[in-house]
């Protein structure tokens, strides 16, 4: 009798664990989900078209000698962070530009 009760307890535990794993990470259909890519320093990853026109011109100029890995914008400082990979030697460089497209040092 003890073996039967122990077996039932193990089966119930396994079933509960399986149910918990299936429902973990699922969102309710009634709750909207918004995922924002951030860089961890108040910059949000954006597309080039979301940046000011002068910054887009700077991105195009830098893109001649570099691959643009990431473009991120900081609403508070109005600065754009560009992560570049040199086409010549494949080194990574981060450049911050202001809303006029000038590099901030």
PDB file of C-alpha atoms in Angstrom:
ATOM      1  CA  UNK A   1       0.000   0.000   0.000  1.00  0.00           C
ATOM      2  CA  UNK A   2       2.862   2.396   0.810  1.00  0.00           C
ATOM      3  CA  UNK A   3       4.311   1.814  -2.663  1.00  0.00           C
ATOM      4  CA  UNK A   4       1.007   2.718  -4.325  1.00  0.00           C
ATOM      5  CA  UNK A   5       0.674   5.965  -2.360  1.00  0.00           C
ATOM      6  CA  UNK A   6       4.318   6.852  -3.061  1.00  0.00           C
ATOM      7  CA  UNK A   7       3.848   6.126  -6.774  1.00  0.00           C
ATOM      8  CA  UNK A   8       0.738   8.319  -6.926  1.00  0.00           C
ATOM      9  CA  UNK A   9       2.591  11.133  -5.151  1.00  0.00           C
ATOM     10  CA  UNK A  10       5.494  10.924  -7.631  1.00  0.00           C
ATOM     11  CA  UNK A  11       3.141  10.912 -10.621  1.00  0.00           C
ATOM     12  CA  UNK A  12       1.219  13.899  -9.245  1.00  0.00           C
ATOM     13  CA  UNK A  13       4.490  15.768  -8.645  1.00  0.00           C
ATOM     14  CA  UNK A  14       5.732  15.029 -12.147  1.00  0.00           C
ATOM     15  CA  UNK A  15       2.403  16.139 -13.633  1.00  0.00           C
ATOM     16  CA  UNK A  16       2.481  19.408 -11.660  1.00  0.00           C
ATOM     17  CA  UNK A  17       6.057  20.091 -12.776  1.00  0.00           C
ATOM     18  CA  UNK A  18       5.168  19.407 -16.417  1.00  0.00           C
ATOM     19  CA  UNK A  19       2.196  21.812 -16.231  1.00  0.00           C
ATOM     20  CA  UNK A  20       4.333  24.529 -14.654  1.00  0.00           C
ATOM     21  CA  UNK A  21       6.947  24.227 -17.397  1.00  0.00           C
ATOM     22  CA  UNK A  22       4.313  24.415 -20.125  1.00  0.00           C
ATOM     23  CA  UNK A  23       2.736  27.610 -18.810  1.00  0.00           C
ATOM     24  CA  UNK A  24       5.995  29.351 -17.866  1.00  0.00           C
ATOM     25  CA  UNK A  25       6.794  32.275 -20.162  1.00  0.00           C
ATOM     26  CA  UNK A  26       3.361  32.417 -21.806  1.00  0.00           C
ATOM     27  CA  UNK A  27       1.701  35.820 -21.943  1.00  0.00           C
ATOM     28  CA  UNK A  28      -1.955  36.435 -21.472  1.00  0.00           C
ATOM     29  CA  UNK A  29      -3.734  37.224 -24.721  1.00  0.00           C
ATOM     30  CA  UNK A  30      -5.354  40.229 -23.085  1.00  0.00           C
ATOM     31  CA  UNK A  31      -2.105  41.899 -22.047  1.00  0.00           C
ATOM     32  CA  UNK A  32      -0.054  43.743 -24.669  1.00  0.00           C
ATOM     33  CA  UNK A  33       3.619  42.956 -24.715  1.00  0.00           C
ATOM     34  CA  UNK A  34       6.227  45.518 -25.679  1.00  0.00           C
ATOM     35  CA  UNK A  35       9.842  44.565 -26.160  1.00  0.00           C
ATOM     36  CA  UNK A  36      12.413  47.324 -26.423  1.00  0.00           C
ATOM     37  CA  UNK A  37      15.996  46.675 -27.346  1.00  0.00           C
ATOM     38  CA  UNK A  38      18.252  48.681 -25.092  1.00  0.00           C
ATOM     39  CA  UNK A  39      21.977  48.956 -24.775  1.00  0.00           C
ATOM     40  CA  UNK A  40      21.969  49.305 -20.989  1.00  0.00           C
ATOM     41  CA  UNK A  41      23.052  52.964 -20.931  1.00  0.00           C
ATOM     42  CA  UNK A  42      19.809  54.868 -21.692  1.00  0.00           C
ATOM     43  CA  UNK A  43      20.278  54.396 -25.438  1.00  0.00           C
ATOM     44  CA  UNK A  44      17.545  52.598 -27.369  1.00  0.00           C
ATOM     45  CA  UNK A  45      18.367  50.742 -30.565  1.00  0.00           C
ATOM     46  CA  UNK A  46      16.767  52.487 -33.560  1.00  0.00           C
ATOM     47  CA  UNK A  47      16.762  52.349 -37.341  1.00  0.00           C
ATOM     48  CA  UNK A  48      18.771  54.936 -39.262  1.00  0.00           C
ATOM     49  CA  UNK A  49      15.557  56.556 -40.514  1.00  0.00           C
ATOM     50  CA  UNK A  50      14.549  57.375 -36.901  1.00  0.00           C
ATOM     51  CA  UNK A  51      17.568  59.650 -36.447  1.00  0.00           C
ATOM     52  CA  UNK A  52      17.804  63.336 -37.474  1.00  0.00           C
ATOM     53  CA  UNK A  53      18.716  64.037 -41.103  1.00  0.00           C
ATOM     54  CA  UNK A  54      22.187  65.379 -40.258  1.00  0.00           C
ATOM     55  CA  UNK A  55      22.927  62.245 -38.230  1.00  0.00           C
ATOM     56  CA  UNK A  56      21.819  60.116 -41.187  1.00  0.00           C
ATOM     57  CA  UNK A  57      24.334  61.971 -43.366  1.00  0.00           C
ATOM     58  CA  UNK A  58      27.066  61.242 -40.799  1.00  0.00           C
ATOM     59  CA  UNK A  59      26.026  57.570 -40.725  1.00  0.00           C
ATOM     60  CA  UNK A  60      26.283  57.421 -44.529  1.00  0.00           C
ATOM     61  CA  UNK A  61      29.759  58.982 -44.427  1.00  0.00           C
ATOM     62  CA  UNK A  62      30.978  56.613 -41.698  1.00  0.00           C
ATOM     63  CA  UNK A  63      29.411  53.701 -43.576  1.00  0.00           C
ATOM     64  CA  UNK A  64      31.866  54.153 -46.448  1.00  0.00           C
ATOM     65  CA  UNK A  65      34.781  52.864 -44.365  1.00  0.00           C
ATOM     66  CA  UNK A  66      32.874  50.969 -41.677  1.00  0.00           C
ATOM     67  CA  UNK A  67      30.061  48.508 -41.253  1.00  0.00           C
ATOM     68  CA  UNK A  68      27.350  49.963 -39.035  1.00  0.00           C
ATOM     69  CA  UNK A  69      26.729  47.321 -36.369  1.00  0.00           C
ATOM     70  CA  UNK A  70      24.268  49.250 -34.225  1.00  0.00           C
ATOM     71  CA  UNK A  71      22.540  52.613 -34.057  1.00  0.00           C
ATOM     72  CA  UNK A  72      21.127  53.693 -30.696  1.00  0.00           C
ATOM     73  CA  UNK A  73      19.500  56.975 -29.638  1.00  0.00           C
ATOM     74  CA  UNK A  74      19.313  58.676 -26.240  1.00  0.00           C
ATOM     75  CA  UNK A  75      16.177  60.829 -25.935  1.00  0.00           C
ATOM     76  CA  UNK A  76      17.461  62.723 -22.907  1.00  0.00           C
ATOM     77  CA  UNK A  77      20.791  63.862 -24.369  1.00  0.00           C
ATOM     78  CA  UNK A  78      19.650  63.868 -28.016  1.00  0.00           C
ATOM     79  CA  UNK A  79      22.775  61.890 -28.918  1.00  0.00           C
ATOM     80  CA  UNK A  80      23.176  58.910 -31.201  1.00  0.00           C
ATOM     81  CA  UNK A  81      25.610  56.099 -30.461  1.00  0.00           C
ATOM     82  CA  UNK A  82      27.062  54.265 -33.439  1.00  0.00           C
ATOM     83  CA  UNK A  83      28.911  50.988 -33.099  1.00  0.00           C
ATOM     84  CA  UNK A  84      31.149  50.615 -36.137  1.00  0.00           C
ATOM     85  CA  UNK A  85      33.290  47.784 -37.457  1.00  0.00           C
ATOM     86  CA  UNK A  86      36.183  48.896 -39.642  1.00  0.00           C
ATOM     87  CA  UNK A  87      36.125  47.340 -43.114  1.00  0.00           C
ATOM     88  CA  UNK A  88      39.921  47.555 -43.221  1.00  0.00           C
ATOM     89  CA  UNK A  89      40.915  45.677 -40.069  1.00  0.00           C
ATOM     90  CA  UNK A  90      37.539  44.646 -38.550  1.00  0.00           C
ATOM     91  CA  UNK A  91      38.125  46.493 -35.271  1.00  0.00           C
ATOM     92  CA  UNK A  92      35.069  47.717 -33.377  1.00  0.00           C
ATOM     93  CA  UNK A  93      34.694  51.382 -32.475  1.00  0.00           C
ATOM     94  CA  UNK A  94      31.923  53.321 -30.724  1.00  0.00           C
ATOM     95  CA  UNK A  95      31.174  56.864 -31.847  1.00  0.00           C
ATOM     96  CA  UNK A  96      28.721  59.265 -30.189  1.00  0.00           C
ATOM     97  CA  UNK A  97      27.270  62.055 -32.353  1.00  0.00           C
ATOM     98  CA  UNK A  98      25.044  64.980 -31.406  1.00  0.00           C
ATOM     99  CA  UNK A  99      21.830  65.918 -33.212  1.00  0.00           C
ATOM    100  CA  UNK A 100      23.860  67.965 -35.703  1.00  0.00           C
ATOM    101  CA  UNK A 101      25.900  64.889 -36.689  1.00  0.00           C
ATOM    102  CA  UNK A 102      29.104  66.096 -34.991  1.00  0.00           C
ATOM    103  CA  UNK A 103      31.196  63.632 -33.007  1.00  0.00           C
ATOM    104  CA  UNK A 104      31.036  64.128 -29.237  1.00  0.00           C
ATOM    105  CA  UNK A 105      34.334  63.565 -27.448  1.00  0.00           C
TER     106      UNK A 105
END
